[in-house]
XYZ file of C-alpha atoms in Angstrom:
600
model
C -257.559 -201.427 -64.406
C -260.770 -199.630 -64.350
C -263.026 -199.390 -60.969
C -266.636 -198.144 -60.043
C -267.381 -196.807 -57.046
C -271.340 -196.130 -56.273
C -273.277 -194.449 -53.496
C -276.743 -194.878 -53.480
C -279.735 -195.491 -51.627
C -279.633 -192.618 -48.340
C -278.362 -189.619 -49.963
C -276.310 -188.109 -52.021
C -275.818 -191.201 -54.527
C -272.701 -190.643 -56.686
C -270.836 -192.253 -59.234
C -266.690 -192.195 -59.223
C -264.964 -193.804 -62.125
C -260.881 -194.867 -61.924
C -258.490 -196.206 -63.962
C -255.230 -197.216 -62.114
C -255.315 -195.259 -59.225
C -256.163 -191.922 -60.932
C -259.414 -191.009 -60.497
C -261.196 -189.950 -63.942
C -264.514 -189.184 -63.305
C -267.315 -188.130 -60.378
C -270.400 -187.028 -60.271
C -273.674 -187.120 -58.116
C -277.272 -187.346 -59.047
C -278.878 -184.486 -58.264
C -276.622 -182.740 -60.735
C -278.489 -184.710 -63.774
C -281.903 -185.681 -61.811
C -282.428 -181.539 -60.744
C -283.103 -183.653 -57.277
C -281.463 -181.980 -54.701
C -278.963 -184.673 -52.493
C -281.012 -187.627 -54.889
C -280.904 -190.819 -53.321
C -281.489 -193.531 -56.378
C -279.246 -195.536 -57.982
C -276.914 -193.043 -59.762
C -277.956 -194.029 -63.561
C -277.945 -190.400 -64.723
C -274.358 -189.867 -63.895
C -273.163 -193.435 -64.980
C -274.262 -193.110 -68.196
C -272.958 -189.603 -68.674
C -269.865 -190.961 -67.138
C -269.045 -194.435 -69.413
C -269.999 -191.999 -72.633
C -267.225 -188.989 -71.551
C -264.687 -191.711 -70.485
C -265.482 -194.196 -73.629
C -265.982 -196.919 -71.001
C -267.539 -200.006 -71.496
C -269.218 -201.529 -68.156
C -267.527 -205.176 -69.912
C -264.390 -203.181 -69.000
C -264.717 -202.783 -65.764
C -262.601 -204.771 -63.255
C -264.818 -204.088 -59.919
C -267.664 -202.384 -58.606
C -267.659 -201.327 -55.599
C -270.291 -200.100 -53.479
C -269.922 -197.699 -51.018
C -271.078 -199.502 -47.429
C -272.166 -203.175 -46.475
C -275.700 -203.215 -46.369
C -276.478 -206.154 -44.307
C -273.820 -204.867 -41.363
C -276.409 -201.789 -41.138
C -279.215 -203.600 -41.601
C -278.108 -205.605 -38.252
C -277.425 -202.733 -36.736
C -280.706 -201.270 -37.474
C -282.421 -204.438 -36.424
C -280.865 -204.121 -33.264
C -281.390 -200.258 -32.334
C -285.496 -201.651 -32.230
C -285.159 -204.459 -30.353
C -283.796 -202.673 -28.091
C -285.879 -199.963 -27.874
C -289.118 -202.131 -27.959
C -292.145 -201.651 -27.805
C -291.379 -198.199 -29.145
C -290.337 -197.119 -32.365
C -292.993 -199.693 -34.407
C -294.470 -197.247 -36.680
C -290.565 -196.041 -37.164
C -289.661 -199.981 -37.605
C -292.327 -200.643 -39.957
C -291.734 -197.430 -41.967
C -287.962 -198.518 -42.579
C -288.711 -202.467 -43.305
C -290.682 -201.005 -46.129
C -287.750 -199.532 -47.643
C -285.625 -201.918 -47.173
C -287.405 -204.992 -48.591
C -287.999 -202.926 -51.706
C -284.714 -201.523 -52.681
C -282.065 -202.024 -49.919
C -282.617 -205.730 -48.873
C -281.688 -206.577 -52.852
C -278.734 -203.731 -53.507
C -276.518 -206.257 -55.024
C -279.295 -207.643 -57.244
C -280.712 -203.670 -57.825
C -277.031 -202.905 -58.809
C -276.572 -205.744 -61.747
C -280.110 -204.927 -62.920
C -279.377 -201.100 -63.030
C -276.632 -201.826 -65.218
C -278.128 -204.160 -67.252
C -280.391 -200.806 -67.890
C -277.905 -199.108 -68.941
C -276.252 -201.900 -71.082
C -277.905 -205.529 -71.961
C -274.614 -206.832 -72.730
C -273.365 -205.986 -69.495
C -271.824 -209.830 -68.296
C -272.097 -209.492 -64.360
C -270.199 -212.930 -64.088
C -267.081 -211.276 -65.267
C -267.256 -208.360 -63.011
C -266.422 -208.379 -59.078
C -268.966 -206.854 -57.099
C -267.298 -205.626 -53.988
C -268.500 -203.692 -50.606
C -266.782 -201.581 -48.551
C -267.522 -200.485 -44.834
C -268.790 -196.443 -44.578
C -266.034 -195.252 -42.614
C -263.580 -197.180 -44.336
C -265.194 -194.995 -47.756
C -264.561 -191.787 -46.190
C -261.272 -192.503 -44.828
C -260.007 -193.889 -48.128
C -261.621 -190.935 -50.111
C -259.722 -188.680 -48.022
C -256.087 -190.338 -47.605
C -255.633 -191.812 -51.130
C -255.888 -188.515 -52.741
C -253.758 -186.662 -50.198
C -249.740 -185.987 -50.830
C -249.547 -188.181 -47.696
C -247.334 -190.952 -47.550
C -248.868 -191.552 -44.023
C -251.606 -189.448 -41.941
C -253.989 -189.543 -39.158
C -257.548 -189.694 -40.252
C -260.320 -188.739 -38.799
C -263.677 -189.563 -39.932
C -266.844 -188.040 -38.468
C -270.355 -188.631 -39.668
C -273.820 -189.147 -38.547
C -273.351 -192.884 -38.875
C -272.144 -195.711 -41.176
C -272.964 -199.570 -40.259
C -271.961 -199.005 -36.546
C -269.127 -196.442 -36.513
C -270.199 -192.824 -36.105
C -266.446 -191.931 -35.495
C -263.474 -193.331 -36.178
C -259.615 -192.339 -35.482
C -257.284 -193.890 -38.349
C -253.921 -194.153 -39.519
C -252.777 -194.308 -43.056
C -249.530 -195.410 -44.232
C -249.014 -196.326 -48.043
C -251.113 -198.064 -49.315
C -252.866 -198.976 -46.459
C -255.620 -197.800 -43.646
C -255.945 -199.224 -39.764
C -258.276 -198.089 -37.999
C -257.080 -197.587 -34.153
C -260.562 -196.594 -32.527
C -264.345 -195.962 -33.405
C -267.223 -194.675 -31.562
C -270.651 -195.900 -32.204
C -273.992 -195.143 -32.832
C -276.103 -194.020 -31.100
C -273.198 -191.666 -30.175
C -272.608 -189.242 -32.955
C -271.502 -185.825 -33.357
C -272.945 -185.817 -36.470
C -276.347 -186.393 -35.439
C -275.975 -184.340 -32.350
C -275.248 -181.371 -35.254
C -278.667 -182.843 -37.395
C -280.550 -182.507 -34.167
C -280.110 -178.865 -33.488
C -280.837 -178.590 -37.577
C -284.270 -180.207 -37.304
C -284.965 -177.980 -34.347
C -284.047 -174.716 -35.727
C -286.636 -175.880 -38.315
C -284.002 -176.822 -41.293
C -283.339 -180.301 -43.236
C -281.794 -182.814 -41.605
C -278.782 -183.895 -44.335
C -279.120 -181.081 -46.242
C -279.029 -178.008 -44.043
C -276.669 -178.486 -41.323
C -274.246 -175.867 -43.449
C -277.142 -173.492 -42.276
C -276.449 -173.805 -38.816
C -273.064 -173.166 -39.113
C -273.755 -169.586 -41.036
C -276.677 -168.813 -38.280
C -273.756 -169.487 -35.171
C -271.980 -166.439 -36.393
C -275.250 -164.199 -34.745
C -274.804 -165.754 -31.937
C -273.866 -163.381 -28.898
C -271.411 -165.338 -26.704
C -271.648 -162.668 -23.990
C -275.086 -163.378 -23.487
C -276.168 -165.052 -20.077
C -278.724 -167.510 -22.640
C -275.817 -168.607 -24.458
C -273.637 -169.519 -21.708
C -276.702 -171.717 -20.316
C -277.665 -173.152 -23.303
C -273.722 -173.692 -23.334
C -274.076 -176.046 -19.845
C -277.543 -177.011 -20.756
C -276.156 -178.903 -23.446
C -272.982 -179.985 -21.777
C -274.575 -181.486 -18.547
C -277.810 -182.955 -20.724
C -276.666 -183.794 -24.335
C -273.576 -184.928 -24.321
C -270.783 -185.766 -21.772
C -266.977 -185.018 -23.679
C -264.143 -187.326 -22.274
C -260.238 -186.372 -22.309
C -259.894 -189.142 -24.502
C -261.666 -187.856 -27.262
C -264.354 -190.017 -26.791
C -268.301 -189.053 -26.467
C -271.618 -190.258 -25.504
C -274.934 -188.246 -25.989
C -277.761 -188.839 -23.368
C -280.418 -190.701 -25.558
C -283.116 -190.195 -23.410
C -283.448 -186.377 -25.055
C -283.256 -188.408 -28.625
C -285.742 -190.161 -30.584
C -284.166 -191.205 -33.977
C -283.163 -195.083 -32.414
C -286.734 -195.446 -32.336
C -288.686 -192.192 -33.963
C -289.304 -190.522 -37.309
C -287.998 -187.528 -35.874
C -284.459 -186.679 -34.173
C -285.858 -185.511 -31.212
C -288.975 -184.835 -28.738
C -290.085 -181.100 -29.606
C -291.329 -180.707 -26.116
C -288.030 -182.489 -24.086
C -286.293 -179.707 -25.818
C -288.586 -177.096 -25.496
C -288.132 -177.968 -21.707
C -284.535 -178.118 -22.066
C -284.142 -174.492 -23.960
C -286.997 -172.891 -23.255
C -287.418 -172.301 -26.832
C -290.238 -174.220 -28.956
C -289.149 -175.780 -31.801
C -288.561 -173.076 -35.320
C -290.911 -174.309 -37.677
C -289.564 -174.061 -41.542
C -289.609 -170.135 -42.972
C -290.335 -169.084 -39.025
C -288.490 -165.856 -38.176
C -285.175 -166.304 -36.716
C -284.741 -164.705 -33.624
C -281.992 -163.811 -31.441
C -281.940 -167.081 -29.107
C -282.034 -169.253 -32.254
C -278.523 -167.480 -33.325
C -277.355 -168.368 -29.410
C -278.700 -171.652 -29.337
C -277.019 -172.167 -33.223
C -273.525 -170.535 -32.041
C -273.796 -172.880 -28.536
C -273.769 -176.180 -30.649
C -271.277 -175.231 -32.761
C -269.124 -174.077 -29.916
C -269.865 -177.699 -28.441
C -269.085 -179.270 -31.340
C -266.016 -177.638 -31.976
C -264.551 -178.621 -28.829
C -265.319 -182.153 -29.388
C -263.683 -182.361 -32.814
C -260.761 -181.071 -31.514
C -260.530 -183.078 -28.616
C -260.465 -185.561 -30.969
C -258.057 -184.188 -33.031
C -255.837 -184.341 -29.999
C -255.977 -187.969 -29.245
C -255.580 -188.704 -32.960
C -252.381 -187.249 -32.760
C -251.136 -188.847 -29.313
C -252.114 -192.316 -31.051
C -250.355 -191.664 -34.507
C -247.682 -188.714 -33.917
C -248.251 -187.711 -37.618
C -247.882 -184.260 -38.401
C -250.262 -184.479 -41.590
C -254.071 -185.027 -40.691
C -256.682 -185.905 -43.193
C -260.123 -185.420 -42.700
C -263.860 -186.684 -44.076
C -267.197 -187.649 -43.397
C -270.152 -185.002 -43.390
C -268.791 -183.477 -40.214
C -265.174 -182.049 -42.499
C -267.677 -179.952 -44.238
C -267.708 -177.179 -41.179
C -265.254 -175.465 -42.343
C -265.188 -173.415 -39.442
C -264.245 -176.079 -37.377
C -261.335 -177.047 -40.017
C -260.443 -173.406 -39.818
C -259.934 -173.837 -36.138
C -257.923 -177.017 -36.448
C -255.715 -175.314 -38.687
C -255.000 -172.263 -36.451
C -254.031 -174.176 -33.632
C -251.261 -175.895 -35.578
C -252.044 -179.765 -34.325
C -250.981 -180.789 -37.438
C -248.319 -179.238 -39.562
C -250.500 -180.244 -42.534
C -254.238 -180.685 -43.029
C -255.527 -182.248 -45.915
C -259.949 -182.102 -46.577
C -261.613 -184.393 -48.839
C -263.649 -181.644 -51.130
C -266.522 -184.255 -51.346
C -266.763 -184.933 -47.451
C -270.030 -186.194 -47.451
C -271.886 -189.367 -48.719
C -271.128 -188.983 -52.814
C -267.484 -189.095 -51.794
C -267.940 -192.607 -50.533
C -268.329 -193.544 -54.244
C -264.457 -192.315 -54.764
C -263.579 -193.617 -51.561
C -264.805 -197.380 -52.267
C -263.084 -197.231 -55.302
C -259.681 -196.391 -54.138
C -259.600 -198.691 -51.070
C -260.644 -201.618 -53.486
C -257.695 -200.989 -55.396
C -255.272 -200.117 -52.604
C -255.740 -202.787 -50.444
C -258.240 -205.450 -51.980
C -255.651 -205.508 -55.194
C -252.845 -204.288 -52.982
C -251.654 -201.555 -56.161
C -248.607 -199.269 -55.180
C -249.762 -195.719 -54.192
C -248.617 -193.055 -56.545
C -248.375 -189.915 -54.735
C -249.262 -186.219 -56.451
C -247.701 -183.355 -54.336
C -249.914 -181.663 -56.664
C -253.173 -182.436 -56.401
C -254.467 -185.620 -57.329
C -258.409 -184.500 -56.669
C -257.471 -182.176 -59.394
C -259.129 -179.521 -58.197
C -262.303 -181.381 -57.581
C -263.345 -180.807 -61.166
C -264.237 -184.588 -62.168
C -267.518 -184.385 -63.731
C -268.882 -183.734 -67.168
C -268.306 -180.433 -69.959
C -270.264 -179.559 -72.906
C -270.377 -179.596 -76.022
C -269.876 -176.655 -78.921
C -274.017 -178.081 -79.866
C -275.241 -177.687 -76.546
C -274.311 -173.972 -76.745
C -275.451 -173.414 -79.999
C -278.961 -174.897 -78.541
C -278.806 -171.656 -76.541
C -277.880 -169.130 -79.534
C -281.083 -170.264 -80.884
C -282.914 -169.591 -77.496
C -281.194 -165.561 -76.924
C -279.740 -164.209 -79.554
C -278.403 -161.047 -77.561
C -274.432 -162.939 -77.381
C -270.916 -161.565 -77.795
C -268.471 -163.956 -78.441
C -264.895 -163.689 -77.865
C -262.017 -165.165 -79.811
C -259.585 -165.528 -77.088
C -259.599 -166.124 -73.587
C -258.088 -162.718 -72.592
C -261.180 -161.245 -74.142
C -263.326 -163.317 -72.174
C -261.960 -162.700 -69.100
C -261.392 -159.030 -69.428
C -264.958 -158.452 -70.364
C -266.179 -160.483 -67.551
C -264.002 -158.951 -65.298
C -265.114 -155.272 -65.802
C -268.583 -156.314 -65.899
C -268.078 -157.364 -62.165
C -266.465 -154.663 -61.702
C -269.836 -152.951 -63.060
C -271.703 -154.642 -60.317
C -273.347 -157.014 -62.818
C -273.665 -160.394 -60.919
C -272.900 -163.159 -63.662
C -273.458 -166.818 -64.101
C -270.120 -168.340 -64.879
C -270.115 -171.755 -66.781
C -267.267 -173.345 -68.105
C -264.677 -177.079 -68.404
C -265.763 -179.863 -65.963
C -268.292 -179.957 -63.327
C -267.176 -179.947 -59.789
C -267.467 -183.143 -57.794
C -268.899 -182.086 -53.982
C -271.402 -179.494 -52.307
C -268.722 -176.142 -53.761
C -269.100 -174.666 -56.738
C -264.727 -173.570 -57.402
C -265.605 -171.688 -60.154
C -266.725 -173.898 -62.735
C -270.414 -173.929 -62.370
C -270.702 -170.252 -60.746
C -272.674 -167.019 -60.082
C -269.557 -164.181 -59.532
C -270.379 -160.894 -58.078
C -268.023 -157.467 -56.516
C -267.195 -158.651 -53.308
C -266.899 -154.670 -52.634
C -270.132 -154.071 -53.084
C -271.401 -153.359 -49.917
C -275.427 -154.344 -51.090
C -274.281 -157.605 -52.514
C -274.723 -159.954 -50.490
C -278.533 -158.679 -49.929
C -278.973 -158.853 -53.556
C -277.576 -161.681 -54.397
C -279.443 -163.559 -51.755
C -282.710 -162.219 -51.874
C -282.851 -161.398 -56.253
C -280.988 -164.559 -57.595
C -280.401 -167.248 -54.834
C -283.706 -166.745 -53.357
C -282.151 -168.127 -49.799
C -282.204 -166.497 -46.207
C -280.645 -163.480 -45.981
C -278.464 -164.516 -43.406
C -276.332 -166.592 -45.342
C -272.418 -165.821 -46.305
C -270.997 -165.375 -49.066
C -267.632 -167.030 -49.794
C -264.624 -165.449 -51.416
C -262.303 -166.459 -54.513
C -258.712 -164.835 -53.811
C -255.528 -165.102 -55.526
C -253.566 -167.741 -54.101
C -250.259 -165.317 -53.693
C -252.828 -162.715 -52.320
C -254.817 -164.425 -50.068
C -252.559 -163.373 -46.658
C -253.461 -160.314 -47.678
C -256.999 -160.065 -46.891
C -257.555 -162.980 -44.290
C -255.500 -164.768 -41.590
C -254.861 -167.792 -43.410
C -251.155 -169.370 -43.697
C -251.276 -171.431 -46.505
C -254.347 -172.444 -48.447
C -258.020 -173.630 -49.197
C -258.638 -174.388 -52.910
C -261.813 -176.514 -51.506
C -263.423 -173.464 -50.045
C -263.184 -175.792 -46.695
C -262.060 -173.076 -44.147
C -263.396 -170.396 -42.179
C -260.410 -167.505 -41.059
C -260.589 -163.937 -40.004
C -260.522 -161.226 -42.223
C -257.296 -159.089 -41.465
C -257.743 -156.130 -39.026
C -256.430 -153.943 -41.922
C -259.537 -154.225 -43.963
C -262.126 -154.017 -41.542
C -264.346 -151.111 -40.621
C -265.220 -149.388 -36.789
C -268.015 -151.162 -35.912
C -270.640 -149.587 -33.395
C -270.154 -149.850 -29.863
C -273.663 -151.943 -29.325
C -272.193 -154.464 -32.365
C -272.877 -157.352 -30.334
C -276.443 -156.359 -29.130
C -277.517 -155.666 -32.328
C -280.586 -157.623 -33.775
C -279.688 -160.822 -37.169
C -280.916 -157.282 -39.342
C -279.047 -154.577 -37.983
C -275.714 -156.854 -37.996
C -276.306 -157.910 -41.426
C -276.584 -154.301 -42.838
C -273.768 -152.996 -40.915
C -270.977 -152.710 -43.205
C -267.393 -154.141 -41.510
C -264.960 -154.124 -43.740
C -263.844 -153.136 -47.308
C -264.752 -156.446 -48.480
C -268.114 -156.591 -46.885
C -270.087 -159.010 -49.359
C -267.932 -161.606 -47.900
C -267.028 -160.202 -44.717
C -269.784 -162.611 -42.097
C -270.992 -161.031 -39.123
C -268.179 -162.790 -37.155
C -265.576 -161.211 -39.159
C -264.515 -164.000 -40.677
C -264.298 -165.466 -44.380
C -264.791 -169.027 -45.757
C -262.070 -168.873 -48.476
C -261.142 -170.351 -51.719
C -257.800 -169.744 -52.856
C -256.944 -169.966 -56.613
C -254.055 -171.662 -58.096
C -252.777 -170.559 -61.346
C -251.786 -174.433 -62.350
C -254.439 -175.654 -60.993
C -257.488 -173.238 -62.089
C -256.084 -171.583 -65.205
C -258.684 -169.625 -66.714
C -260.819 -168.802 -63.046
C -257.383 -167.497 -62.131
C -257.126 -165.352 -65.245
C -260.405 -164.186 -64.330
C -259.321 -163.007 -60.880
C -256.612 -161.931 -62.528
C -258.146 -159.004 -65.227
C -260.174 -157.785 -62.010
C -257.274 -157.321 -60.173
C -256.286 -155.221 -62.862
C -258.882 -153.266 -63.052
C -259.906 -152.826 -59.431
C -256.608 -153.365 -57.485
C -258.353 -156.154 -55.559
C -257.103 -159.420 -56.239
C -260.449 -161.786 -55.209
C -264.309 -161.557 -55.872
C -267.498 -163.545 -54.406
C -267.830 -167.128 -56.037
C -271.276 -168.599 -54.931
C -272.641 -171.864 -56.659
C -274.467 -171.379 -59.837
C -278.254 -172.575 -58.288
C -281.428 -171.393 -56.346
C -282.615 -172.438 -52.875
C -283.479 -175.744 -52.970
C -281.835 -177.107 -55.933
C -278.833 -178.609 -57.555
C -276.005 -176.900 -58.540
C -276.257 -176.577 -62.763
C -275.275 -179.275 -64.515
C -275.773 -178.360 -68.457
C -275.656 -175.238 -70.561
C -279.386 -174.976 -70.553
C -279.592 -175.788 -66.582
C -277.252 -172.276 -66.803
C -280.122 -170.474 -69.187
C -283.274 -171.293 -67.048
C -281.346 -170.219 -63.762
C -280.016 -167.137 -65.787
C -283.523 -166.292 -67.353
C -285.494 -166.737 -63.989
C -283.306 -165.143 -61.587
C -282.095 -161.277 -61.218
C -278.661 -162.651 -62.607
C -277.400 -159.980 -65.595
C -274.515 -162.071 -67.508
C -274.555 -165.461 -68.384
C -270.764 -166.830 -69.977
C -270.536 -170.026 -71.283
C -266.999 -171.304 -72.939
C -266.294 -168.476 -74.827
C -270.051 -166.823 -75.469
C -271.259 -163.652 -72.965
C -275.094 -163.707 -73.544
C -276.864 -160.311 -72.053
C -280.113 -160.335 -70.645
């Protein structure tokens, strides 16, 4: 039995393919459309999707889209009417786009297809909708080693639910309490990302590296601490929420918020895009993180008093701060955490798919202990032709018979401090690259992360830099017990590694702390002292773990900076010659694909 989930229409569209319960193909848009977090109908990725799996759409048993329009669309309907008479220009603006594409989404879908394939029968295929939350959760518990979990689902909002606290047991999912919008932690988080001048469902990661600056000592961020607190947002023991709308404007605005409320509120005028950061953007950053943080895990703590699970799953756009799933891990709520890689919108495509056939079909739930998101890396590979397309491009290639070679060479050329662009099997399904669709560096190199962010990623220099460690290994460097193939949490680095830092650390301007080197991993080492950490599996990431492997070998150091193969502002590489444009107009030196190391 063969199911299609689809997200399309708000962002991140997605496409998730699965044949009895096993999931064999996902992908999102932007990877093929070279439109970062693309919207449309996902046609790109279906079609490269039916011709990898040999899949007819005639096959199919369902299709299954990710949300039910018309619930949202009342809910939408409502949030105006009862904000009237403000908000029309807002109202009128969203009517638009929903009488031309969103209105019609069942009728859009069959004609898409028919696109794609006129002999596509639509009266032979179920067309099926799932609710958002209901998506996430699925996407999240299905694919655990779970026979039952709590889980928790935090977004900015789905039809109603913004929230929701869930139990999972077999093959089915009960949800035992949503919140709804207008409350949302989710949008809270998008709020303080449109003010510190960044995209709104795009960017929010941003915030989260930009906390780290934050000085928590200071007497601003303690009151921007309370401000927010006693204005924003009022957290109950319960778990439960509810932001103070009169400081927001998206229930009746095109914009989250009034600039000049919060300039009142702050005492800080809104960052307009490319603005210099300053200190009390860092301490405003760090402040809603540090409310946001407690939230989550006040929820976390009422989803375990309702469920008594020890294993908690998490998704939704929110379980993509992995420093707040870093947190939950440390203080042991759960014995056993379990993050759905592609948190976000394109994992309600694999979500809707799986609850479909869990519990509209009622199928049997086959549990992998190992890892049935296999490793996240769903998508498409490439062809021997589409690197010979390249040979004919750059002729300057060694290739290597075996993979030994190929890793040993790449190995001491990161050991060389050449930074490399790293392309090889299937394409990763979610926002990581996990060493698939790459740019590898010397996580030693104490000029790295400048380089790599300035020279090849062409992104604000006050973004991290995530490490790829040995799974065995990993304790060694950070405080972690256990592990994070999904490069999903944020832990200390180890005292043992880390440098003296000066006495006026904390005082020290976003520059200064940047530059200061603090520890003997410092590419990846953040200003906080902490890592956001990928560990490698040998089963489960064969040849990136040989990799890691041969520069162990040569450098004693058993891990090395894995950043996702793409500049600022666009999708992570999808196709060999995606890899050859970003490798000829960037500062990267080495570009490997399968088995071929072309020099620059």
């Amino acid at each position: 039995m063969k199911i299609l989930g689809i997200s399309a229409y708000y962002h991140d569209a997605a496409i998730c393919l699965i044949e009895d319960g096993k999931i064999i193909f996902a992908a999102q848009e932007e990877r093929y459309s070279r439109i970062k977090n693309d919207a449309q109908f996902p046609i790109l990725a279906l079609k490269d999707c039916l011709k990898a799996t040999n899949t007819n759409l005639n096959e199919l048993e369902a299709i299954v889209y990710y949300e039910k329009p018309f619930l949202k669309l009342e809910r939408i309907l409502k949030t105006y009417l009862n904000a009237a008479p403000k908000g029309l220009s807002s109202f009128i603006q969203a009517m638009h786009v929903w009488t031309k594409e969103k209105l019609f989404i069942k009728q859009n879908i069959f004609d898409e297809l028919q696109k794609l394939d006129d002999s596509f029968q639509k009266k032979n295929i179920h067309l099926l909708f799932t609710e958002h939350h209901l998506s996430h959760a699925a996407s999240a518990f299905y694919p655990s080693p779970f026979e039952e979990a709590a889980i928790l689902t935090i977004d900015g909002v789905g039809e109603y639910a913004t929230t929701s606290l869930s139990f999972g047991n077999g093959n089915k999912i009960n949800t035992l309490r949503e919140i709804h919008f207008p409350h949302s932690i989710g949008l809270l988080y998008s709020a303080i990302t449109y003010f510190l001048g960044f995209k709104v469902n795009s960017d929010e990661y941003k915030v989260m590296g930009l906390a780290a600056y934050g000085n928590h000592h200071d007497i601003e961020t303690k009151k921007f601490i309370a401000t927010i607190e006693k204005e924003l947002i009022q957290l109950n023991i319960d778990g439960s929420y509810q932001l103070n709308k009169k400081h927001f404007s998206y229930t009746y605005g095109l914009t989250m918020l009034n600039d000049k409320d919060w300039h009142q509120l702050f005492n800080i005028e809104k960052r307009k895009p490319d603005a210099e950061i300053t200190q009390s953007h860092c301490n405003l950053a760090y402040a809603f993180q540090k409310v946001t943080e407690k939230a989550v895990i006040n929820l976390c703590v009422e989803i375990k008093k309702l469920t008594n699970s020890d294993n908690l799953c998490l998704a939704g756009g929110v379980a993509l701060n992995s420093v707040i799933n870093g947190i939950i891990k440390d203080k042991s709520i759960f014995k056993n955490i379990f993050i759905q890689p592609a948190s976000g919108d394109a994992g309600g495509a694999l979500g809707s798919a799986l609850a479909i056939y869990y519990e509209y079909y009622n199928k049997d739930r086959n549990i992998d202990q190992a890892d049935s998101m296999q490793n996240s890396l769903l998508g498409n590979s490439f062809s021997e032709d589409e690197i010979n397309a390249i040979k004919l491009l750059h002729n300057n290639f060694h290739y290597c018979e075996h993979e030994d070679e190929l890793c040993k060479k790449t190995a001491q050329l990161i050991a060389d401090g050449k930074v490399i662009g790293w392309f090889q099997g299937k394409m990763e399904f979610g926002p990581r690259a996990l060493g698939n669709r790459s740019i590898l560096a010397d996580a030693r190199n104490e000029n790295m992360q400048l380089h790599l962010n300035l020279k090849i990623k062409n992104r604000e220099s006050f973004r991290p830099f995530a490490p790829a460690v040995l799974e065995e290994d990993a304790h060694n460097y950070f405080e972690l017990e256990g592990t994070s193939p999904y490069m999903l949490q944020v832990h200390k680095v180890k005292g043992t590694h880390l440098k003296k830092l000066p006495e006026n650390y904390a005082s020290l301007s976003l520059k200064d702390k940047l530059y200061t080197v603090k520890s003997s991993i410092p590419a990846v080492t953040h200003v906080d002292m902490s890592a956001r950490i990928q560990t490698v599996n040998k089963e489960q990431h064969p040849l990136f773990y040989n990799l890691i492997s041969k520069f162990k070998m040569i450098t004693g150091e058993s891990l090395i900076i894995n950043t996702s193969f793409n500049v600022k502002d666009e999708p992570i590489v999808c196709t060999p010659i995606d890899a050859y444009n970003c490798f000829i107009k960037t500062g990267m030196d080495i570009l490997v694909i399968g088995k071929y190391i072309f020099y620059k």
